[in-house]
CSV table of C-alpha atoms in Angstrom, one decimal:
chain,number,residue,atom,x,y,z
R,14,MET,CA,14.8,11.1,-25.8
R,15,ALA,CA,15.3,12.6,-22.4
R,16,GLU,CA,16.9,10.0,-20.2
R,17,ASN,CA,15.1,9.2,-17.3
R,18,HIS,CA,12.4,12.0,-17.7
R,19,PHE,CA,8.8,11.0,-17.3
R,20,ALA,CA,5.5,12.8,-16.8
R,21,VAL,CA,1.8,12.5,-16.4
R,22,ILE,CA,-0.5,13.9,-19.0
R,23,GLY,CA,-4.3,14.7,-18.6
R,24,HIS,CA,-6.8,17.7,-18.5
R,25,PRO,CA,-7.3,19.4,-16.0
R,26,ILE,CA,-4.7,18.0,-13.8
R,27,ALA,CA,-3.9,20.8,-11.4
R,28,HIS,CA,-4.9,18.1,-8.4
R,29,THR,CA,-2.7,15.3,-9.3
R,30,MET,CA,-0.8,13.4,-6.7
R,31,SER,CA,1.3,11.7,-9.5
R,32,PRO,CA,4.7,13.9,-8.9
R,33,PHE,CA,4.8,13.0,-5.3
R,34,ILE,CA,4.2,9.3,-5.6
R,35,HIS,CA,6.4,8.8,-8.6
R,36,GLU,CA,9.4,11.0,-7.2
R,37,ARG,CA,9.2,8.8,-3.9
R,38,LEU,CA,9.2,5.8,-5.9
R,39,PHE,CA,12.3,6.8,-7.8
R,40,ALA,CA,13.9,7.4,-4.4
R,41,LEU,CA,12.8,3.9,-2.9
R,42,SER,CA,14.2,2.1,-6.3
R,43,GLY,CA,17.5,4.2,-6.0
R,44,LYS,CA,16.9,5.5,-9.5
R,45,THR,CA,17.4,9.1,-10.6
R,46,GLY,CA,14.5,10.4,-12.7
R,47,GLY,CA,12.5,13.7,-13.3
R,48,TYR,CA,8.8,13.7,-13.3
R,49,GLY,CA,6.9,16.4,-14.7
R,50,VAL,CA,3.0,17.4,-15.2
R,51,LEU,CA,1.6,18.2,-18.8
R,52,ASP,CA,-2.1,19.7,-19.1
R,53,ILE,CA,-2.9,18.8,-22.3
R,54,ALA,CA,-6.4,19.5,-23.7
R,55,PRO,CA,-8.1,16.8,-25.8
R,56,GLU,CA,-7.9,18.5,-29.2
R,57,LYS,CA,-4.3,19.4,-28.7
R,58,LEU,CA,-3.1,15.7,-27.8
R,59,PRO,CA,-2.0,14.8,-31.5
R,60,GLY,CA,0.1,17.8,-31.7
R,61,ARG,CA,2.0,17.2,-28.5
R,62,MET,CA,3.1,13.6,-29.5
R,63,GLU,CA,6.6,15.0,-30.6
R,64,LEU,CA,7.1,16.1,-27.1
R,65,LEU,CA,5.7,13.1,-25.7
R,66,ARG,CA,8.2,11.1,-27.8
R,67,THR,CA,11.2,12.8,-26.1
R,68,LEU,CA,10.3,11.3,-22.6
R,69,SER,CA,11.4,8.0,-21.2
R,70,GLY,CA,7.8,7.3,-20.4
R,71,PHE,CA,4.6,8.9,-19.3
R,72,ASN,CA,1.5,8.3,-17.4
R,73,ILE,CA,-2.0,9.1,-18.7
R,74,THR,CA,-5.2,10.1,-16.8
R,75,ILE,CA,-8.7,11.3,-17.9
R,76,PRO,CA,-9.4,12.1,-20.6
R,77,HIS,CA,-6.8,10.5,-22.7
R,78,LYS,CA,-7.0,6.6,-21.8
R,79,GLN,CA,-8.5,6.0,-24.8
R,80,SER,CA,-7.7,8.7,-27.3
R,81,ILE,CA,-3.9,8.1,-26.8
R,82,ILE,CA,-4.2,4.5,-28.5
R,83,PRO,CA,-4.1,5.4,-31.9
R,84,LEU,CA,-1.4,7.6,-31.4
R,85,LEU,CA,0.8,5.1,-30.1
R,86,ASP,CA,3.1,2.2,-31.8
R,87,GLY,CA,1.5,-0.6,-30.1
R,88,LEU,CA,-0.3,-2.0,-26.9
R,89,ASN,CA,0.5,-4.8,-24.5
R,90,GLU,CA,-2.2,-7.6,-24.3
R,91,LYS,CA,-3.8,-6.3,-21.1
R,92,SER,CA,-4.3,-2.7,-22.3
R,93,GLU,CA,-5.5,-3.9,-25.7
R,94,PHE,CA,-8.0,-6.2,-23.7
R,95,PHE,CA,-9.3,-3.2,-21.8
R,96,HIS,CA,-8.8,-0.8,-24.7
R,97,SER,CA,-7.3,1.6,-22.0
R,98,VAL,CA,-3.9,3.1,-21.4
R,99,ASN,CA,-2.4,4.7,-18.4
R,100,THR,CA,1.2,4.1,-18.8
R,101,VAL,CA,3.5,4.4,-21.9
R,102,LYS,CA,6.9,3.2,-22.2
R,103,ASN,CA,9.4,4.8,-24.6
R,104,THR,CA,11.7,2.1,-26.2
R,105,ASP,CA,14.3,3.7,-28.5
R,106,GLY,CA,11.4,6.0,-29.9
R,107,ARG,CA,8.8,3.1,-30.1
R,108,LEU,CA,5.8,4.0,-27.7
R,109,THR,CA,3.9,1.0,-26.3
R,110,GLY,CA,1.0,1.5,-24.0
R,111,PHE,CA,0.0,-0.6,-20.9
R,112,THR,CA,-2.5,-0.4,-18.2
R,113,THR,CA,-1.7,-0.6,-14.5
R,114,ASP,CA,-5.1,0.1,-13.0
R,115,GLY,CA,-6.1,-3.7,-12.6
R,116,THR,CA,-2.7,-4.3,-11.1
R,117,GLY,CA,-3.0,-1.5,-8.7
R,118,PHE,CA,-6.2,-2.9,-7.6
R,119,CYS,CA,-5.3,-6.5,-7.2
R,120,LYS,CA,-2.1,-5.5,-5.4
R,121,ALA,CA,-4.0,-3.1,-3.1
R,122,LEU,CA,-6.4,-6.1,-2.0
R,123,GLU,CA,-3.4,-8.5,-1.5
R,124,ALA,CA,-1.7,-6.0,0.8
R,125,GLY,CA,-5.2,-5.5,2.7
R,126,GLY,CA,-5.4,-9.1,3.3
R,127,THR,CA,-8.0,-10.1,0.7
R,128,SER,CA,-8.6,-11.5,-2.6
R,129,LEU,CA,-11.0,-11.9,-5.6
R,130,SER,CA,-11.8,-15.6,-5.2
R,131,GLY,CA,-15.4,-15.3,-4.1
R,132,ARG,CA,-18.2,-13.2,-5.1
R,133,THR,CA,-17.4,-9.6,-5.9
R,134,VAL,CA,-20.2,-6.9,-6.2
R,135,VAL,CA,-18.8,-3.9,-8.1
R,136,LEU,CA,-20.5,-0.8,-7.6
R,137,GLY,CA,-20.8,1.3,-11.0
R,138,ALA,CA,-20.3,0.2,-14.8
R,139,GLY,CA,-18.1,2.9,-16.0
R,140,GLY,CA,-14.3,2.9,-16.7
R,141,ALA,CA,-13.4,1.9,-13.2
R,142,GLY,CA,-16.1,-0.5,-12.8
R,143,ARG,CA,-15.1,-2.3,-16.0
R,144,VAL,CA,-11.4,-2.7,-14.5
R,145,LEU,CA,-12.5,-3.9,-11.1
R,146,ALA,CA,-15.1,-6.5,-12.6
R,147,PHE,CA,-13.2,-7.7,-15.2
R,148,GLU,CA,-10.1,-8.5,-12.7
R,149,ALA,CA,-12.8,-10.2,-10.5
R,150,ALA,CA,-13.9,-12.5,-13.5
R,151,LEU,CA,-10.3,-13.0,-14.6
R,152,ALA,CA,-9.5,-14.1,-11.0
R,153,GLY,CA,-12.2,-16.7,-11.3
R,154,GLY,CA,-14.7,-15.3,-9.0
R,155,SER,CA,-18.3,-14.3,-9.7
R,156,VAL,CA,-19.3,-10.8,-10.4
R,157,THR,CA,-22.4,-8.9,-9.9
R,158,VAL,CA,-22.4,-5.0,-11.2
R,159,ALA,CA,-24.8,-2.9,-9.2
R,160,VAL,CA,-25.8,0.3,-10.7
R,161,ARG,CA,-28.6,2.9,-10.5
R,162,PRO,CA,-31.5,2.6,-13.0
R,163,HIS,CA,-29.8,5.1,-15.5
R,164,GLY,CA,-26.7,2.6,-15.5
R,165,LEU,CA,-28.7,-0.6,-16.4
R,166,ALA,CA,-27.6,-0.6,-20.1
R,167,ALA,CA,-23.9,0.1,-19.3
R,168,ALA,CA,-24.3,-2.8,-16.7
R,169,GLU,CA,-25.8,-5.2,-19.0
R,170,LYS,CA,-23.1,-4.5,-21.8
R,171,LEU,CA,-20.3,-4.8,-19.2
R,172,CYS,CA,-21.5,-8.2,-17.9
R,173,ALA,CA,-21.9,-9.3,-21.6
R,174,ASP,CA,-18.4,-8.2,-22.2
R,175,ILE,CA,-17.0,-10.2,-19.3
R,176,ARG,CA,-18.8,-13.4,-20.5
R,177,ALA,CA,-17.7,-13.1,-24.0
R,178,LYS,CA,-13.9,-12.3,-23.3
R,179,ALA,CA,-13.3,-14.5,-20.1
R,180,ALA,CA,-14.0,-18.1,-20.7
R,181,GLY,CA,-16.5,-19.5,-18.1
R,182,ALA,CA,-16.9,-16.0,-16.2
R,183,ARG,CA,-19.9,-15.7,-14.2
R,184,ALA,CA,-21.3,-11.9,-14.3
R,185,ASP,CA,-24.6,-10.6,-13.6
R,186,PHE,CA,-26.1,-7.1,-12.6
R,187,CYS,CA,-28.8,-5.6,-10.6
R,188,LEU,CA,-30.2,-2.4,-9.4
R,189,LEU,CA,-28.2,-1.0,-6.1
R,190,GLU,CA,-31.1,-1.6,-4.0
R,191,ASN,CA,-31.6,-5.2,-5.1
R,192,ILE,CA,-28.1,-6.4,-3.8
R,193,GLY,CA,-28.6,-9.6,-2.1
R,194,GLY,CA,-26.7,-12.7,-1.0
R,195,LYS,CA,-23.2,-13.2,0.3
R,196,ILE,CA,-20.6,-10.5,-0.7
R,197,ASP,CA,-17.0,-11.6,-0.5
R,198,LEU,CA,-15.9,-8.1,-1.7
R,199,LEU,CA,-18.0,-4.9,-2.2
R,200,ALA,CA,-16.0,-2.9,-4.5
R,201,ASN,CA,-17.0,0.9,-4.9
R,202,ALA,CA,-16.0,2.1,-8.4
R,203,THR,CA,-18.4,5.2,-8.5
R,204,PRO,CA,-17.2,8.8,-7.4
R,205,VAL,CA,-20.0,8.7,-4.6
R,206,GLY,CA,-18.2,9.9,-1.3
R,207,MET,CA,-15.7,11.7,-3.0
R,208,PHE,CA,-14.6,15.4,-2.0
R,209,PRO,CA,-16.5,17.7,-1.4
R,210,ARG,CA,-19.5,15.3,-1.1
R,211,THR,CA,-17.8,13.3,1.7
R,212,GLY,CA,-21.3,12.7,3.5
R,213,GLU,CA,-22.6,10.6,0.9
R,214,CYS,CA,-22.4,6.7,0.8
R,215,PRO,CA,-23.0,4.4,-2.3
R,216,VAL,CA,-25.1,1.9,-0.6
R,217,PRO,CA,-26.9,1.7,2.9
R,218,GLU,CA,-25.1,0.3,5.9
R,219,GLU,CA,-27.2,-3.0,5.9
R,220,THR,CA,-25.6,-3.7,2.6
R,221,VAL,CA,-21.9,-3.1,4.1
R,222,ARG,CA,-22.6,-5.4,7.0
R,223,LYS,CA,-23.2,-8.3,4.3
R,224,ALA,CA,-19.7,-7.9,2.9
R,225,CYS,CA,-16.6,-9.7,4.2
R,226,CYS,CA,-14.5,-7.0,2.9
R,227,VAL,CA,-14.7,-3.4,1.4
R,228,PHE,CA,-12.9,-1.7,-1.3
R,229,ASP,CA,-13.3,2.1,-2.1
R,230,ALA,CA,-11.5,3.3,-5.4
R,231,VAL,CA,-12.0,6.8,-4.0
R,232,TYR,CA,-9.0,8.1,-2.3
R,233,ASN,CA,-9.8,11.7,-1.4
R,234,PRO,CA,-10.5,11.5,1.3
R,235,ASP,CA,-8.6,8.5,2.1
R,236,GLU,CA,-11.4,7.3,4.8
R,237,THR,CA,-14.8,7.9,2.8
R,238,LEU,CA,-18.0,7.2,4.7
R,239,LEU,CA,-18.2,3.7,3.1
R,240,ILE,CA,-14.8,3.0,4.8
R,241,ARG,CA,-15.7,4.3,7.9
R,242,THR,CA,-19.0,2.5,7.8
R,243,ALA,CA,-17.3,-0.9,7.3
R,244,ARG,CA,-14.7,-0.4,9.9
R,245,LYS,CA,-17.4,0.6,12.3
R,246,ASN,CA,-19.3,-2.8,11.6
R,247,GLY,CA,-15.9,-5.0,11.8
R,248,VAL,CA,-15.7,-5.4,8.1
R,249,ARG,CA,-12.1,-5.3,6.4
R,250,ALA,CA,-11.8,-2.1,4.5
R,251,VAL,CA,-9.3,-1.1,1.8
R,252,GLY,CA,-8.9,2.2,0.6
R,253,GLY,CA,-8.3,3.9,-2.9
R,254,MET,CA,-4.9,5.4,-2.1
R,255,SER,CA,-3.5,1.7,-2.0
R,256,MET,CA,-4.8,1.1,-5.4
R,257,LEU,CA,-3.4,4.7,-6.7
R,258,VAL,CA,0.1,4.0,-5.3
R,259,TRP,CA,0.5,0.3,-6.4
R,260,GLN,CA,-0.6,1.2,-10.0
R,261,ALA,CA,2.2,3.9,-10.1
R,262,ALA,CA,4.7,1.3,-8.8
R,263,ALA,CA,3.6,-1.1,-11.6
R,264,ALA,CA,4.4,1.7,-14.2
R,265,HIS,CA,8.0,1.7,-12.7
R,266,GLU,CA,8.4,-2.2,-13.3
R,267,ILE,CA,7.3,-1.6,-16.8
R,268,TRP,CA,9.7,1.5,-17.3
R,269,TYR,CA,12.8,0.1,-15.8
R,270,GLY,CA,12.1,-3.2,-14.0
R,271,ALA,CA,11.7,-1.9,-10.4
R,272,LYS,CA,10.4,-3.9,-7.6
R,273,PHE,CA,9.0,-2.5,-4.3
R,274,ALA,CA,8.6,-4.2,-0.8
R,275,ALA,CA,4.8,-4.1,0.5
R,276,GLY,CA,6.1,-2.3,3.7
R,277,ASP,CA,7.4,0.5,1.6
R,278,ILE,CA,4.5,1.0,-0.5
R,279,GLN,CA,2.2,0.9,2.7
R,280,ALA,CA,4.4,3.8,4.2
R,281,LEU,CA,4.0,5.7,1.0
R,282,CYS,CA,0.4,5.5,0.9
R,283,GLY,CA,0.4,7.1,4.5
R,284,ASP,CA,2.7,9.8,3.2
R,285,ALA,CA,0.8,10.3,0.2
R,286,VAL,CA,-2.4,10.9,2.2
R,287,ALA,CA,-0.5,13.4,4.4
R,288,GLU,CA,0.7,15.1,1.4
R,289,MET,CA,-2.6,15.1,-0.3
R,290,LYS,CA,-4.3,16.8,2.8
R,291,LYS,CA,-1.3,19.4,2.8
R,292,LYS,CA,-1.3,20.4,-0.6
R,293,PHE,CA,-5.3,20.2,-1.6
R,294,GLY,CA,-6.7,20.4,2.2
R,295,ASN,CA,-6.8,22.8,4.9
R,296,ILE,CA,-4.1,23.7,7.6
R,297,VAL,CA,-6.2,23.5,10.8
R,298,LEU,CA,-4.6,25.5,13.8
R,299,CYS,CA,-5.6,24.4,17.4
R,300,GLY,CA,-4.5,25.7,20.7
R,301,TYR,CA,-5.7,27.2,24.0
R,302,MET,CA,-7.1,30.7,23.9
R,303,GLY,CA,-4.4,33.1,23.7
R,304,SER,CA,-2.0,30.7,21.9
R,305,GLY,CA,-1.8,32.7,19.0
R,306,LYS,CA,-3.9,31.0,16.4
R,307,THR,CA,-5.5,34.0,14.9
R,308,CYS,CA,-2.3,36.3,14.4
R,309,VAL,CA,-0.3,33.4,13.4
R,310,GLY,CA,-3.0,32.1,11.0
R,311,ASN,CA,-3.3,35.3,9.2
R,312,ARG,CA,0.6,35.6,8.7
R,313,LEU,CA,0.7,31.8,7.6
R,314,ALA,CA,-2.0,32.6,5.1
R,315,ARG,CA,0.0,35.4,3.7
R,316,ILE,CA,3.4,33.5,3.4
R,317,THR,CA,1.5,30.5,1.7
R,318,GLY,CA,-0.8,32.2,-0.5
R,319,ARG,CA,-3.8,30.6,1.1
R,320,THR,CA,-7.1,31.9,2.7
R,321,PHE,CA,-7.4,32.4,6.4
R,322,VAL,CA,-10.6,31.7,8.4
R,323,ASP,CA,-11.1,32.2,12.0
R,324,MET,CA,-13.9,29.9,13.0
R,325,ASP,CA,-15.4,32.2,15.6
R,326,ARG,CA,-15.1,35.0,13.4
R,327,TYR,CA,-16.9,33.1,10.8
R,328,ILE,CA,-19.8,32.0,13.2
R,329,GLU,CA,-20.1,35.6,14.2
R,330,ARG,CA,-20.7,36.7,10.9
R,331,LYS,CA,-23.3,34.0,10.2
R,332,GLU,CA,-25.2,34.7,13.4
R,333,GLY,CA,-24.8,38.5,13.3
R,334,MET,CA,-23.5,38.5,17.0
R,335,THR,CA,-20.2,37.9,18.8
R,336,VAL,CA,-19.2,34.9,20.7
R,337,ALA,CA,-19.8,36.5,24.0
R,338,GLU,CA,-23.3,37.6,23.0
R,339,ILE,CA,-24.0,34.2,21.9
R,340,PHE,CA,-22.9,32.7,25.0
R,341,SER,CA,-25.0,35.2,26.9
R,342,SER,CA,-27.9,35.0,25.0
R,343,ARG,CA,-28.3,31.5,23.6
R,344,GLY,CA,-26.0,29.6,25.9
R,345,GLU,CA,-22.8,27.5,25.5
R,346,ALA,CA,-24.7,24.3,23.9
R,347,ALA,CA,-26.1,26.7,21.3
R,348,PHE,CA,-22.6,28.0,20.4
R,349,ARG,CA,-21.1,24.4,20.3
R,350,ALA,CA,-23.7,23.4,17.8
R,351,MET,CA,-22.8,26.4,15.6
R,352,GLU,CA,-19.5,25.5,15.9
R,353,ARG,CA,-20.1,22.0,14.5
R,354,ALA,CA,-21.8,23.4,11.7
R,355,ALA,CA,-18.9,25.6,11.0
R,356,ALA,CA,-16.4,22.6,11.1
R,357,LYS,CA,-18.7,20.7,8.6
R,358,GLU,CA,-19.0,23.7,6.2
R,359,LEU,CA,-15.2,24.6,6.5
R,360,SER,CA,-14.1,21.0,6.0
R,361,LEU,CA,-15.7,20.9,2.5
R,362,LYS,CA,-13.4,23.6,1.2
R,363,SER,CA,-9.7,23.6,0.3
R,364,GLY,CA,-6.7,25.8,0.5
R,365,LEU,CA,-7.5,27.4,3.8
R,366,ILE,CA,-5.7,28.0,7.2
R,367,ILE,CA,-8.4,27.8,9.8
R,368,ALA,CA,-8.1,29.1,13.3
R,369,THR,CA,-10.3,26.9,15.7
R,370,GLY,CA,-11.8,28.3,18.9
R,371,GLY,CA,-10.2,27.1,22.0
R,372,GLY,CA,-13.0,24.5,22.6
R,373,ALA,CA,-13.5,23.3,19.1
R,374,LEU,CA,-11.5,20.1,19.2
R,375,MET,CA,-12.9,19.0,22.5
R,376,ASP,CA,-15.8,17.8,20.3
R,377,PRO,CA,-14.5,14.5,18.4
R,378,GLU,CA,-17.2,15.3,15.5
R,379,ASN,CA,-15.3,18.6,14.9
R,380,THR,CA,-12.0,16.9,14.9
R,381,ALA,CA,-13.1,14.1,12.7
R,382,ALA,CA,-14.7,16.8,10.0
R,383,LEU,CA,-11.5,19.0,9.9
R,384,LYS,CA,-9.0,16.2,9.9
R,385,GLY,CA,-10.8,14.4,7.2
R,386,ASN,CA,-9.8,17.2,4.8
R,387,GLY,CA,-6.7,18.7,6.3
R,388,VAL,CA,-3.7,18.5,8.9
R,389,ILE,CA,-4.0,20.0,12.4
R,390,VAL,CA,-1.3,21.8,14.0
R,391,LEU,CA,-1.1,22.3,17.6
R,392,LEU,CA,0.2,25.9,18.8
R,393,ASN,CA,1.7,24.8,22.0
R,394,ALA,CA,1.9,27.7,24.2
R,395,SER,CA,2.9,27.7,27.8
R,396,LEU,CA,0.5,28.6,30.6
R,397,GLU,CA,2.9,31.3,31.5
R,398,THR,CA,2.6,32.7,28.1
R,399,ILE,CA,-1.1,32.4,28.0
R,400,ARG,CA,-1.6,34.1,31.2
R,401,GLN,CA,0.4,37.1,29.9
R,402,ARG,CA,-1.3,37.2,26.7
R,403,LEU,CA,-4.7,37.1,28.1
R,404,SER,CA,-4.1,39.6,30.9
R,405,GLY,CA,-6.6,42.2,30.8
R,406,ASP,CA,-8.7,40.5,28.3
R,407,SER,CA,-12.3,40.8,29.1
R,408,THR,CA,-13.5,39.2,25.9
R,409,ARG,CA,-13.3,35.3,26.6
R,410,PRO,CA,-16.6,34.2,27.8
R,411,LEU,CA,-15.3,31.2,29.7
R,412,LEU,CA,-13.1,33.4,31.8
R,413,SER,CA,-15.5,36.0,32.6
R,414,GLY,CA,-16.8,34.7,36.0
R,415,PRO,CA,-15.0,34.5,39.3
R,416,GLY,CA,-12.1,32.4,39.9
R,417,ARG,CA,-10.4,33.2,36.4
R,418,GLU,CA,-7.0,32.2,37.5
R,419,GLU,CA,-8.3,28.4,38.4
R,420,THR,CA,-10.7,28.1,35.5
R,421,MET,CA,-7.6,29.1,33.3
R,422,ARG,CA,-5.6,26.4,34.8
R,423,ARG,CA,-8.2,23.7,34.8
R,424,LEU,CA,-9.1,24.2,31.1
R,425,TYR,CA,-5.6,24.6,30.0
R,426,SER,CA,-5.0,21.1,31.6
R,427,GLU,CA,-8.1,19.5,30.2
R,428,ARG,CA,-7.8,20.8,26.8
R,429,THR,CA,-4.1,20.3,26.0
R,430,ASP,CA,-4.0,16.6,26.2
R,431,ARG,CA,-7.2,16.5,23.7
R,432,TYR,CA,-5.1,19.1,21.5
R,433,ARG,CA,-2.1,16.8,21.5
R,434,ALA,CA,-4.2,13.8,20.6
R,435,ALA,CA,-6.0,15.4,17.7
R,436,ALA,CA,-3.0,17.1,16.2
R,437,ASP,CA,-0.7,16.0,13.3
R,438,PHE,CA,1.9,18.5,14.1
R,439,SER,CA,3.0,20.4,17.2
R,440,VAL,CA,5.0,23.6,17.4
R,441,ASP,CA,6.4,25.9,20.3
R,442,ALA,CA,3.9,28.8,20.3
R,443,ASP,CA,5.8,30.8,23.0
R,444,GLY,CA,7.7,33.1,20.3
R,445,GLY,CA,6.6,36.0,18.3
R,446,VAL,CA,4.0,35.6,15.4
R,447,GLU,CA,6.4,35.3,12.5
R,448,THR,CA,8.7,33.1,14.3
R,449,VAL,CA,5.8,30.7,15.1
R,450,ALA,CA,4.5,31.0,11.6
R,451,GLU,CA,7.8,30.2,10.1
R,452,LYS,CA,8.1,27.2,12.4
R,453,ILE,CA,4.8,25.7,11.1
R,454,ARG,CA,5.6,26.2,7.6
R,455,GLU,CA,9.0,24.3,8.0
R,456,THR,CA,7.6,21.9,10.2
R,457,VAL,CA,4.6,20.9,8.2
R,458,LYS,CA,6.6,21.8,4.7
R,459,ILE,CA,3.2,23.5,3.6
R,460,PRO,CA,3.3,23.7,-0.3
R,461,LEU,CA,2.9,27.3,-1.5
R,462,ILE,CA,-0.3,28.1,-3.4
R,463,PRO,CA,0.6,30.8,-6.0
R,464,ASN,CA,-1.4,34.1,-5.8
R,465,GLU,CA,-3.5,34.5,-9.0
């Protein structure tokens, strides 16, 4: 058995956050441990057990949470209860299965200042819905499982299972549109709102307003439309990244008895969100016109293996005319509407380096869209550098009229504060293209995307 060597298995598993989270947990606990990723197709799982038995332990994700069970030497009480395993401990060659999903859910709620003591309405009756509903019932609260029409049979069975397995449990089910009464906790266990369908919410706003607290198991994006709707209405909200990190922390407790402070886990949740955006989302470059976003973006794309998109060129290709032509023929308001549409479209893609137009982030809607699936980097060039770079450039619509110098100064002053407020990172952009691109790569620590 490899000493202190762990892994996660699943299929497909290219977008897992497990290595980042678990390596940080090892560091927090002062434990030296390696953590890998094993993509194992369902039909190959039995044949890989010899390899898995060489590990100190491993985590399991879709689609192996049930199929691993007959291949193990034993289960703890809770994993047997749920008939699901997401963590395995190797004790002198004996593999025992555990489930930490429910623990992660409960710890996330505790960290968020709420509990399962009242009425919980669980949205969805799938695997995640089963965990959330059972935990609520086991905590002594009442449970309502709300589903779409095609999920009624599953919801009915889930409620029957809860009543059979949890003595005295109160569980009922209904259609999503029939949710009524007081809701202490509204818990989403469906994929609705998950990237890239980030504009969807599992229930209408009026249902959210009835809740004292909202939990969303979706963690990408970290702030789903459901979470945003709750916060807008003054409802306490807990996101899915907290559950993901806490269930990982519970695995470390199983493996070697680790304990973690709530503050450390909260900090790790924030870091995990940032890492997720960098690894699977977009790198968005902002800055004043002439700050070098296009040249630097192209270079950054080449050295990181990502795809470069210039928002202005993106709009020009769609409209069949230049930005200057759009300004002169349709006006600035029409261009800004196109810019909002482009920001929304590009935010639904991943693995991009995006160069925004100089005025794009003056619109909070654009900032929110691009920040939702990416990190924003300010190319902070001085006004003197901007002046030199734009000397003789007559292609900038906002600088084409009289008083060019005064306009340049005014826009630079107005926009710089907005850029700084929007940016996650800022780099000095007065240097050459290669120097600035390398600064960004080092500052943001952009993960490389291998070329196919």
